[in-house]
Coordinates of C-alpha atoms in Angstrom, one line a residue:
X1 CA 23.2 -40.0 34.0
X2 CA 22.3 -38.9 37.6
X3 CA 25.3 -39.7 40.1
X4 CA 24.4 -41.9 42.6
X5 CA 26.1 -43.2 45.8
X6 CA 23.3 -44.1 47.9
X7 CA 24.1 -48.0 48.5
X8 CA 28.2 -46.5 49.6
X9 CA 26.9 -44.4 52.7
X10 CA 24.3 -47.1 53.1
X11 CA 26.2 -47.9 56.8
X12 CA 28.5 -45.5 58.9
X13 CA 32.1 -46.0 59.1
X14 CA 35.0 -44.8 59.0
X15 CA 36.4 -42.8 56.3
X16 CA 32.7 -43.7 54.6
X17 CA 32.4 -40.0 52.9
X18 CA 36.5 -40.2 52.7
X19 CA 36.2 -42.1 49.6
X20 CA 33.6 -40.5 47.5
X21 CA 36.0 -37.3 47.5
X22 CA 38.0 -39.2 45.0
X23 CA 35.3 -39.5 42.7
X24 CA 35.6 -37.3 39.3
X25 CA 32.0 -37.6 37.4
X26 CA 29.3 -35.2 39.3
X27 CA 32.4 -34.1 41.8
X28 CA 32.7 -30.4 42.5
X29 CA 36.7 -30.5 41.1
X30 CA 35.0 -30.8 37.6
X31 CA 32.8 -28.0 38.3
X32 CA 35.3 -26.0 39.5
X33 CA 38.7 -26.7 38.6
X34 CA 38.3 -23.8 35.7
X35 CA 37.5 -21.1 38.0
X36 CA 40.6 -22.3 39.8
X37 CA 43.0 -22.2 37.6
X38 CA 42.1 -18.9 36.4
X39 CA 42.6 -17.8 40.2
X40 CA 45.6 -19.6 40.8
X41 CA 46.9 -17.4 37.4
X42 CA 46.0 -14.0 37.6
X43 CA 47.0 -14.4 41.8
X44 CA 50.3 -15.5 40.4
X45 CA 50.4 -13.2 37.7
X46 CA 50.0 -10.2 40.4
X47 CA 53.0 -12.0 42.9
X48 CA 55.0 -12.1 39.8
X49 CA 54.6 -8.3 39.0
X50 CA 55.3 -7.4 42.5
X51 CA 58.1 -9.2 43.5
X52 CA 60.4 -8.9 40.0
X53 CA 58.5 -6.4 37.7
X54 CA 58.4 -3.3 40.2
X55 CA 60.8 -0.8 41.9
X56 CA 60.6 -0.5 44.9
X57 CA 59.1 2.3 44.8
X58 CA 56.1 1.0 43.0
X59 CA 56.0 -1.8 45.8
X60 CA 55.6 0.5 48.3
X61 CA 52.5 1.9 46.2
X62 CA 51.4 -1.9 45.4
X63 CA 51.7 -2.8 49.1
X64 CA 49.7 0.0 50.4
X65 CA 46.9 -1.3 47.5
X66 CA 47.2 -4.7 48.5
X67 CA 46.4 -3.7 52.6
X68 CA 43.2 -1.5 51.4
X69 CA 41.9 -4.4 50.1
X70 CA 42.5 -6.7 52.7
X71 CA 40.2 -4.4 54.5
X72 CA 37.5 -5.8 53.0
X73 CA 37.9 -9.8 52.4
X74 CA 39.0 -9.7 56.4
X75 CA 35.7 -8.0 57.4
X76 CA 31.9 -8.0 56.5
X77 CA 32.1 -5.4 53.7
X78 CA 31.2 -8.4 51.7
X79 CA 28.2 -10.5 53.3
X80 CA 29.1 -13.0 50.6
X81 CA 28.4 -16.2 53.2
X82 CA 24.6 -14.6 54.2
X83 CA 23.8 -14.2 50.6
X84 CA 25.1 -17.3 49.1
X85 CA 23.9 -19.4 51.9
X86 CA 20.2 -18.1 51.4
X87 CA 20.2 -18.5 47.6
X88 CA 21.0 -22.2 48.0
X89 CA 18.6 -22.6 50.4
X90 CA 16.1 -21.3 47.3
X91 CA 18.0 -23.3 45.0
X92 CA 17.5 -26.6 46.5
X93 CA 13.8 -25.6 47.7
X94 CA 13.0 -24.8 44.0
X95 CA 15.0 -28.2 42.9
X96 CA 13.1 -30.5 45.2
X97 CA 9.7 -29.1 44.3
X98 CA 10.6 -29.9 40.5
X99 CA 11.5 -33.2 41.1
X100 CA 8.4 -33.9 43.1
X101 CA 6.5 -32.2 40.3
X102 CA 7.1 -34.9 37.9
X103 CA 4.1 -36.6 36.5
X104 CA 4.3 -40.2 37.0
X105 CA 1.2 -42.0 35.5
X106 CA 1.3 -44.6 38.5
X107 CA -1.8 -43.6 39.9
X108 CA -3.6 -43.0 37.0
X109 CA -2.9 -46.1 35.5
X110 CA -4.0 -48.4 38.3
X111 CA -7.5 -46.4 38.0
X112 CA -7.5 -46.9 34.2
X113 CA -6.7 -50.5 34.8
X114 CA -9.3 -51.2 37.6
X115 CA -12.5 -48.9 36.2
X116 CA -11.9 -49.0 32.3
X117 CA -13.4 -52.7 31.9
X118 CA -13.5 -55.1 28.8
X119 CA -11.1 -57.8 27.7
X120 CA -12.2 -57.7 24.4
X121 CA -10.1 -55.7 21.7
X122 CA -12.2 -52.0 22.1
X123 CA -11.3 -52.2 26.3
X124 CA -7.7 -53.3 25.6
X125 CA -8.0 -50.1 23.0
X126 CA -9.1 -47.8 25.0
X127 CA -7.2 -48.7 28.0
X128 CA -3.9 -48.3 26.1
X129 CA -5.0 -45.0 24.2
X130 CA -5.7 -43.4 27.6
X131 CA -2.2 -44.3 28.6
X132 CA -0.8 -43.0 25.4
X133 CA -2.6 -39.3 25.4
X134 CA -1.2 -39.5 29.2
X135 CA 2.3 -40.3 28.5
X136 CA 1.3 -38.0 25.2
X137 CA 1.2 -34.6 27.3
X138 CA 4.1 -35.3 29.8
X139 CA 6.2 -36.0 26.8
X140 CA 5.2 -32.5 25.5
X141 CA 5.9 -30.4 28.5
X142 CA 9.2 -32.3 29.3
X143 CA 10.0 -31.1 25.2
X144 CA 9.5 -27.6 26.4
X145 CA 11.6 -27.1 29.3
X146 CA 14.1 -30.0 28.8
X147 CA 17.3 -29.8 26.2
X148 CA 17.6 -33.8 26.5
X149 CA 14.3 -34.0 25.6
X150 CA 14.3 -31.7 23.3
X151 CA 17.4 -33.3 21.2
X152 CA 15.3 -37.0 21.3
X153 CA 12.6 -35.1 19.7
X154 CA 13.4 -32.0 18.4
X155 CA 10.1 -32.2 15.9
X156 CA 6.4 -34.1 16.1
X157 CA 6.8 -35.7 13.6
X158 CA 9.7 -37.2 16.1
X159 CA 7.2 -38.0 18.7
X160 CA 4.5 -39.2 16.2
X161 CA 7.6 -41.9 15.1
X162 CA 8.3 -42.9 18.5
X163 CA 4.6 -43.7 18.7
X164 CA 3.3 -41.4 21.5
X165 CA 0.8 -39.8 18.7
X166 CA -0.5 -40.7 15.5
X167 CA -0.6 -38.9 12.0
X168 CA -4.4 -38.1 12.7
X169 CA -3.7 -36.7 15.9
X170 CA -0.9 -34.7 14.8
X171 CA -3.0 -33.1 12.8
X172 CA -5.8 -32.6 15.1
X173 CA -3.0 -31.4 17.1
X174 CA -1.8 -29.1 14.5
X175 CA -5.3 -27.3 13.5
X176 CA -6.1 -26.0 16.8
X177 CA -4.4 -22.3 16.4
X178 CA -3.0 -21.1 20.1
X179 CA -0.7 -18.5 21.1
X180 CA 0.5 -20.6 24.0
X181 CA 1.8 -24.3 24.7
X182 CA -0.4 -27.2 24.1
X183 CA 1.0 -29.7 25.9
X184 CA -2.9 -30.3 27.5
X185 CA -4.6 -31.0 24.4
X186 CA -4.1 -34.8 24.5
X187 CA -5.4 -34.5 28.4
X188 CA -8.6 -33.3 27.0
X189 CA -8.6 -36.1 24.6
X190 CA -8.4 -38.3 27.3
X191 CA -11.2 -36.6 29.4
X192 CA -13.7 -37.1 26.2
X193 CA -12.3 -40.7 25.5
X194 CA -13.2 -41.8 29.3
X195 CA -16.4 -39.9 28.7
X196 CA -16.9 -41.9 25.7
X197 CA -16.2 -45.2 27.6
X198 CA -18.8 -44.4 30.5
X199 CA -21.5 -44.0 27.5
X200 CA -20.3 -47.5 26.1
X201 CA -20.5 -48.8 29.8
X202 CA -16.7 -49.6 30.4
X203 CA -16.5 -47.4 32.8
X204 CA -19.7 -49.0 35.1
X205 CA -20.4 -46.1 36.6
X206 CA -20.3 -42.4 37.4
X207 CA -18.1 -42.7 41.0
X208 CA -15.6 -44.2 39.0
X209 CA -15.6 -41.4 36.1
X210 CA -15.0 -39.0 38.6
X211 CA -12.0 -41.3 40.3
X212 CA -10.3 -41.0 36.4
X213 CA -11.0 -37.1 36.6
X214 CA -9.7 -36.6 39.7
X215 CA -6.6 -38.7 38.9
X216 CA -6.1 -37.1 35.7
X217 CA -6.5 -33.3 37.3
X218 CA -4.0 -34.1 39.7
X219 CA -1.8 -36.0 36.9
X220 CA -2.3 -32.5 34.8
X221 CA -1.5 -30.0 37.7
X222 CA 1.9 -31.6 37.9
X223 CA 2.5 -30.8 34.0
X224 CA 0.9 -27.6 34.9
X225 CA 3.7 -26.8 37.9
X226 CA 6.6 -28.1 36.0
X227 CA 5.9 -25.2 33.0
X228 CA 5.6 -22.3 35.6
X229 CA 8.7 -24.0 37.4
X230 CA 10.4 -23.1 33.8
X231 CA 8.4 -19.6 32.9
X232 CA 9.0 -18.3 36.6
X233 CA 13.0 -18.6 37.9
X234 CA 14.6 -17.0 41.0
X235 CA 14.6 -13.5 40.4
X236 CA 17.8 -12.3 38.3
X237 CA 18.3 -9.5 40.6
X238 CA 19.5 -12.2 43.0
X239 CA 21.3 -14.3 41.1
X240 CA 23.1 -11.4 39.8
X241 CA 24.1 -10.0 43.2
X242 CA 25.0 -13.2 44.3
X243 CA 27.6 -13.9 41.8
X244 CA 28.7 -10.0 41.4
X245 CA 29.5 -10.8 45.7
X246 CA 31.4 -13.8 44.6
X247 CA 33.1 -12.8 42.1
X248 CA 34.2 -9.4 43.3
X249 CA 35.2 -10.7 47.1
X250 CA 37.9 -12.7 45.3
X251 CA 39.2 -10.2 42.7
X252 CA 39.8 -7.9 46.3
X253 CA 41.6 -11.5 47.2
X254 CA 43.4 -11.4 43.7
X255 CA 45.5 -8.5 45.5
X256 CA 44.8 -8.2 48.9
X257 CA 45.8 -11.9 49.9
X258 CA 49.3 -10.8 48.1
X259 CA 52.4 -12.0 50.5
X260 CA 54.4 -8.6 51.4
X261 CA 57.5 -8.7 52.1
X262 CA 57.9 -9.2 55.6
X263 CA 60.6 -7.2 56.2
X264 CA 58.9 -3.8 56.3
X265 CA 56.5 -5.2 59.7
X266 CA 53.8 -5.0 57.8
X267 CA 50.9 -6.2 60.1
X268 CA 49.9 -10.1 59.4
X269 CA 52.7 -10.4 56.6
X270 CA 55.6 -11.8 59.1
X271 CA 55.8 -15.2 56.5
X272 CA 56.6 -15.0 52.9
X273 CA 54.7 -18.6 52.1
X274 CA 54.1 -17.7 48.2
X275 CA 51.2 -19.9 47.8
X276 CA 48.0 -19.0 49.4
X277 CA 46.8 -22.1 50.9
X278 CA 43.5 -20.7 53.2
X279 CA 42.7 -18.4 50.4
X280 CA 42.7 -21.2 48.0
X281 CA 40.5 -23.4 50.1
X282 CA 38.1 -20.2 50.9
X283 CA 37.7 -19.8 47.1
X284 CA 37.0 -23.3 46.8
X285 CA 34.2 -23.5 49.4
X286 CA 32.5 -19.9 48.8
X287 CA 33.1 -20.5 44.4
X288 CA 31.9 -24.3 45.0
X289 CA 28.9 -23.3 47.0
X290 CA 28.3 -20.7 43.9
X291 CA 28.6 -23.4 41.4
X292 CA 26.2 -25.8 43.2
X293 CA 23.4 -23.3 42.8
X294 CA 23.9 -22.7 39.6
X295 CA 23.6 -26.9 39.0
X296 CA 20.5 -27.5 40.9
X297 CA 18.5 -23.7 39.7
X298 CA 17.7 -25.5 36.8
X299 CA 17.7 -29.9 37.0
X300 CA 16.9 -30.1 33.1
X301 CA 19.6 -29.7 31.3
X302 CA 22.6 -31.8 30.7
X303 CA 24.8 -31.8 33.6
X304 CA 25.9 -34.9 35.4
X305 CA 23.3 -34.5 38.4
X306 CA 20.9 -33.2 36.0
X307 CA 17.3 -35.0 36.3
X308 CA 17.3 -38.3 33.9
X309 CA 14.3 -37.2 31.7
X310 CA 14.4 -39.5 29.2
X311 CA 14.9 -42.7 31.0
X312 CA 11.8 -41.2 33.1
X313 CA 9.7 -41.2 29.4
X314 CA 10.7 -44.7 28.9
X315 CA 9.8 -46.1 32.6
X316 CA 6.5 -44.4 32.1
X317 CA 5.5 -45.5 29.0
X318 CA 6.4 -49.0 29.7
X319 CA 5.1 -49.3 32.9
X320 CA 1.9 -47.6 32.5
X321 CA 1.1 -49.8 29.0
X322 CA 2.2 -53.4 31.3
X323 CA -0.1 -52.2 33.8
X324 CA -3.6 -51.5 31.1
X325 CA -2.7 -54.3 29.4
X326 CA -1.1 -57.8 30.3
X327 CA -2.1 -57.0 33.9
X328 CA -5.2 -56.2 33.1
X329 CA -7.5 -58.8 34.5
X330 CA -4.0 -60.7 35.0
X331 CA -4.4 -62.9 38.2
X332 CA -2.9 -65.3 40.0
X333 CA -5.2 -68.5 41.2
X334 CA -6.5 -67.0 44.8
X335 CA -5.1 -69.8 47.5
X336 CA -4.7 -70.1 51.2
X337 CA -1.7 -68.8 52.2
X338 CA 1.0 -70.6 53.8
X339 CA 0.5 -69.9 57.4
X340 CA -3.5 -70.1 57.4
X341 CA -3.7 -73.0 59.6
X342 CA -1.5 -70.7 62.1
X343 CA -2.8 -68.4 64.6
X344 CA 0.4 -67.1 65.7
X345 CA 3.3 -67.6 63.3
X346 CA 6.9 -66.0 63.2
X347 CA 8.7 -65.1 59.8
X348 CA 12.0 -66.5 58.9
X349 CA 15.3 -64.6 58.7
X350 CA 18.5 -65.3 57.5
X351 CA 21.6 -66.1 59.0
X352 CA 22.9 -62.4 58.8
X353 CA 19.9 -61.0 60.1
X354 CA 18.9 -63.8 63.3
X355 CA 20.8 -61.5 65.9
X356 CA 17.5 -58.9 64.9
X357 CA 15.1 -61.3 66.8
X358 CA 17.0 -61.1 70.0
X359 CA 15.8 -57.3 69.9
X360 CA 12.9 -56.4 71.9
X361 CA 10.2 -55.0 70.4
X362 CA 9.4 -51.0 70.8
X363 CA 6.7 -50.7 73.1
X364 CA 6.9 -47.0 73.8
X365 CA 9.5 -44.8 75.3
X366 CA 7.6 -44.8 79.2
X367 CA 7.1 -48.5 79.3
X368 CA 10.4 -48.9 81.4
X369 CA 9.7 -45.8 83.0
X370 CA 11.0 -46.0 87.1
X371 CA 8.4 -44.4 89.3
X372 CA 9.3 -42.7 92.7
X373 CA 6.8 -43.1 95.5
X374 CA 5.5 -39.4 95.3
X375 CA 4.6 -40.4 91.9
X376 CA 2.8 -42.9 92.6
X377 CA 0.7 -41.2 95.4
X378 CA -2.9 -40.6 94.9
X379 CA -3.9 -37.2 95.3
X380 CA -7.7 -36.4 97.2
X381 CA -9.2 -33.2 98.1
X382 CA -8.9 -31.8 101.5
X383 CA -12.7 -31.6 102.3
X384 CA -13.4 -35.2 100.7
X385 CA -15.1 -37.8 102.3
X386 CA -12.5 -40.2 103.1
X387 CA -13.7 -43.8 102.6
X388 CA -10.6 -46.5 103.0
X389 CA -11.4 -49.4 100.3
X390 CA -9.1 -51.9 99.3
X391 CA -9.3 -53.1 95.6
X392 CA -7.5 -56.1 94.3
X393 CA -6.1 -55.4 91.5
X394 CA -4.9 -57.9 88.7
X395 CA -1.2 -57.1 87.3
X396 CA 1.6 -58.9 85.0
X397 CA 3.7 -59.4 88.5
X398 CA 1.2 -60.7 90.7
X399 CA -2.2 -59.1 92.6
X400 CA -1.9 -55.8 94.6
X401 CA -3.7 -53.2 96.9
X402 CA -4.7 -50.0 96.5
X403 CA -6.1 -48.6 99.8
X404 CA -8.9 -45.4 98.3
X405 CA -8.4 -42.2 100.5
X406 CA -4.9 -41.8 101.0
X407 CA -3.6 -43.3 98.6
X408 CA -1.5 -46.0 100.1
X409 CA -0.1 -48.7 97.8
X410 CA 0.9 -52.2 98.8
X411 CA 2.3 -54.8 96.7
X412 CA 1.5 -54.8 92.7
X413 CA 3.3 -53.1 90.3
X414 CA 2.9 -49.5 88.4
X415 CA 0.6 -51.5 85.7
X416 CA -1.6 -52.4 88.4
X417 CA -2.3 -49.0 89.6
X418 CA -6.1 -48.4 89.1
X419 CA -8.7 -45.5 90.7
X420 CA -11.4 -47.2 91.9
X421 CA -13.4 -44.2 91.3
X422 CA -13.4 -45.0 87.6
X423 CA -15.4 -48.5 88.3
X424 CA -19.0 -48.1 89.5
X425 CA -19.5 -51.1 90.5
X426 CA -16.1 -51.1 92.2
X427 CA -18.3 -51.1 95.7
X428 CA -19.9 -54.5 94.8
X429 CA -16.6 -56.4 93.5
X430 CA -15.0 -55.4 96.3
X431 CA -14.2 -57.8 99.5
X432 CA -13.0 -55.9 102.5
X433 CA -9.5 -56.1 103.5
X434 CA -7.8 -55.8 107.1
X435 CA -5.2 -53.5 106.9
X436 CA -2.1 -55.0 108.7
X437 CA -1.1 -54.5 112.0
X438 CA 1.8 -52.1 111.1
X439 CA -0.5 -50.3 108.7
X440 CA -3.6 -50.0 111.3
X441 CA -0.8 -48.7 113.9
X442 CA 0.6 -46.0 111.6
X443 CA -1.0 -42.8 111.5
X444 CA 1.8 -40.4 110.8
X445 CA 2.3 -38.7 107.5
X446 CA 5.7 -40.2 108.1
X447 CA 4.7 -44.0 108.6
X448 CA 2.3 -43.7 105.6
X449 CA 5.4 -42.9 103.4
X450 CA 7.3 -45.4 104.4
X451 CA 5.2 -47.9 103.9
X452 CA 4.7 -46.6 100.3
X453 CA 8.4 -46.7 99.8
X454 CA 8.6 -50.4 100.7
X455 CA 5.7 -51.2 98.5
X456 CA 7.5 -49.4 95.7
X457 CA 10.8 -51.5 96.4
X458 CA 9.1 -54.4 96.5
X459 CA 7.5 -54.2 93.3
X460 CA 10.8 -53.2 91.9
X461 CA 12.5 -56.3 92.7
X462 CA 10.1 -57.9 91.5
X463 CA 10.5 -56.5 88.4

C-alpha cells in the first residue's frame, strides 16, 4: 500500500520531517540497508587484510594502490552527481506522467449519466454496460503492465468471474485474431452501444453523442499512454551508465577510502579512525539517490510506494456503477436555500477558526501602495495648450482637486486621482474653482511642489 504522510507535514514545526526518519515501511534504510552491509564488509574485509594479513612490504604496495584510487573518488573522474541527478529528474518526470495517465472514468460517467436517458430497465442496462466495457478496457491494460494486477487476474476467465465481462463477450473477445494487445476492444463496444442508444433515442440527440465520443477518446488515449509508458522505458544505455558510475565510484572507495597508517605522512591520512564515517554517508546519499530511481522508473509493480492499482479497479468500478445508476435521476426536493431572504450574509466558523475573520481580505498587492508626490504628478506636453480646470472629484476619504495643466493636486486621496481628459463632458460638470491665495501667488516650479507635497501629506493622514 502506497506510504503516505501527508496529514504529518500538514503544518511546519519543529523537528516535523525529524520524525518521519524513523519510519521503516517505504524508508530508504529498507531499500538500502543491503547494499550497505555489503559495503561496510568487503571495506572491512580490505582494512582487515591490510593492517594484519600483509608484510610490510606488501603495505607499502597496498598503500600506494589505495592513493591512486583516491585520485579519483576525490576529483571529477567520476561525474557520478551530474549523471544521477539528471536520470532522476527523468525518473520522476516519467513517474508523474504515469500517474496522471491513469484512466479514471469520472468524466465519462457523469456524461453517461446525464445524456444516456431512461429509468426504465433497458436505460438502467445500457447505462451500466457502458460503464462496465469502460472499467472492461482499463482493467485490461492495467493486466498488461501491472504484476498486482496481473496476480488478481492472471486469466479471463478471472476477469469474466469478477464480472467485468461476460461469457459471450469473452468469446467475442476471443475470436477476433490480433497480433497485438486488445485492451480497446470493449471501447469499441462501447462506441457501437452508445450508437445503438442514439437510434433508440436515449441518447436525445447528436451534440450529446459526440460529448460521449469525445469523453471516451480522451478516456481511451490515457489507456493508450499508459501501454507506450510500459513498451517505451528510459533508454538502457542510461540506466546502465548510471549504475556502472555508481557502482564503480564506490568499489575505488572500497580501497581508496582505506585509513593508512599515519605514521609514514602520508598526505590526508594523519588519523587512523577505522570506520569511515563521510564515506559511509556519501554511499548512503549517492546509492540512495540510485535506489530511488530505480523505485519510481517503473510505479507498477509491488514495492511499498508502488502505485495502488487494484484499489484504483475497485474505486472505479464502484464509483462509476453509483453514479449510472442510483444517482441516476437521484434528486433531492429543489428548496430555497437558507440564506435566500439575505442579501448580504456571512458564513459561520468555528471556534478554532474565528481568529480567520479578523484577516483582511486580499485586495491586491498595490492597494496599500505609498505614493511620492513625483508619482503623483501629471505629466503634459511642452507645446500644449494649458487650460487650468479644477475637477471635484469623489473619493473613499472625502472630495479632492485636481487642477488640469500642471498637474497640481489638492486634498483627496490616490483613489481620487482622475484625468479629466478621459470625461468629455468633464467641461460641462465642471464649476470653476478659485485657486487659493497661496496657490494664485505661487509661480515657481519650487512653490508648485510644495504645495503637492502638503496635499500628499495630507491625504496620508488622512489615511
Amino acid at each position: 500500500m502506497t506510504v503516505s504522510y501527508t496529514l504529518e507535514v500538514a503544518n511546519v514545526r519543529f523537528g516535523g520531517f525529524s520524525k518521519l526518519l524513523f519510519r521503516w515501511r517505504g524508508s530508504i534504510y529498507r531499500l538500502l540497508y543491503k547494499d550497505l552491509l555489503v559495503f561496510c564488509g568487503v571495506y572491512l574485509f580490505f582494512s582487515l587484510f591490510y593492517r594484519f594479513m600483509l608484510t610490510p612490504r606488501q603495505q607499502d604496495l597496498f598503500e600506494r594502490i589505495a592513493l591512486y584510487c583516491d585520485q579519483f573518488t576525490n576529483t571529477n573522474f567520476i561525474p557520478v552527481l551530474f549523471v544521477l541527478g539528471f536520470y532522476v529528474t527523468l525518473a520522476f518526470n516519467r513517474w508523474w506522467g504515469q500517474y496522471t495517465s491513469f484512466p479514471l472514468p469520472d468524466n465519462l460517467m457523469m456524461v453517461v449519466s446525464g445524456n444516456v436517458h431512461g429509468a426504465d430497465e433497458r436505460g438502467r442496462l445500457l447505462r451500466r454496460t457502458l460503464m462496465r466495457y469502460a472499467n472492461l478496457s482499463s482493467v485490461l491494460i492495467l493486466r498488461s503492465i501491472s504484476t498486482r494486477v496481473l496476480k488478481r487476474f492472471p486469466t479471463l476467465e478471472h476477469i469474466v468471474e469478477a464480472g467485468f465481462m461476460t461469457t459471450h463477450e469473452l468469446e467475442n473477445f476471443e475470436s477476433l485474431h490480433s497480433d497485438f494487445n486488445k485492451y480497446w476492444m470493449p471501447l469499441t463496444w462501447f462506441s457501437n452501444l452508445a450508437s445503438r442508444a442514439r437510434e433508440e433515442g436515449r441518447v436525445r440527440d447528436d451534440i450529446a453523442l459526440r460529448l460521449l465520443m469525445d469523453e471516451l477518446n480522451k478516456y481511451r488515449a490515457k489507456c493508450s499512454l499508459l501501454f507506450h509508458y510500459d513498451w517505451i522505458s528510459i533508454p538502457l544505455v542510461y540506466t546502465q551508465v548510471v549504475t556502472i558510475a555508481v557502482y564503480s565510484f564506490f568499489a575505488f572507495c572500497v580501497i581508496g577510502r582505506q585509513f593508512l597508517n599515519p605514521e609514514k605522512g602520508y598526505k590526508n591520512h594523519s588519523v587512523d579512525m577505522y570506520v569511515p564515517v563521510f564515506t559511509l554517508l556519501q554511499f548512503f546519499f549517492y546509492t540512495g539517490w540510485l535506489k530511488v530511481g530505480e523505485l519510481i522508473i517503473n510505479p507498477f509493480g509491488e514495492d511499498d510506494d508502488d502505485f495502488e492499482t487494484n484499489q484504483l479497479i475497485d474505486r472505479n468500478i464502484q464509483v462509476s456503477m453509483l453514479a449510472v445508476d442510483d444517482m441516476y435521476q437521484n434528486l433531492a426536493p429543489i428548496v430555497k436555500d437558507k440564506h435566500w431572504a439575505q442579501r448580504h450574509f456571512s458564513i459561520p466558523y468555528t471556534l478554532s477558526t474565528a481568529a480567520e475573520t479578523l484577516k483582511p481580505a486580499f485586495k491586491g498587492s498595490t492597494f496599500d501602495m505609498r505614493m511620492s508626490a513625483e508619482d503623483l504628478e501629471i505629466h503634459r506636453p511642452a507645446d500644449a495648450p494649458v487650460k487650468k480646470q479644477y475637477l471635484p472629484l469623489k473619493g473613499s476619504l472625502g472630495d479632492g482637486l485636481l487642477q488640469r495643466g500642471k498637474g497640481i493636486l489638492r486634498g483627496g486621496s490616490l483613489p481620487s486621482l482622475i484625468d479629466i481628459s478621459s470625461h468629455p463632458n468633464a467641461e460641462e460638470d465642471v464649476d470653476a474653482v478659485p485657486p487659493a491665495g497661496d496657490i494664485g501667488a505661487a509661480s515657481s516650479r519650487e512653490q508648485e511642489m510644495t504645495l503637492i507635497k502638503v496635499a500628499v501629506e495630507n491625504n496620508y493622514k488622512q489615511i
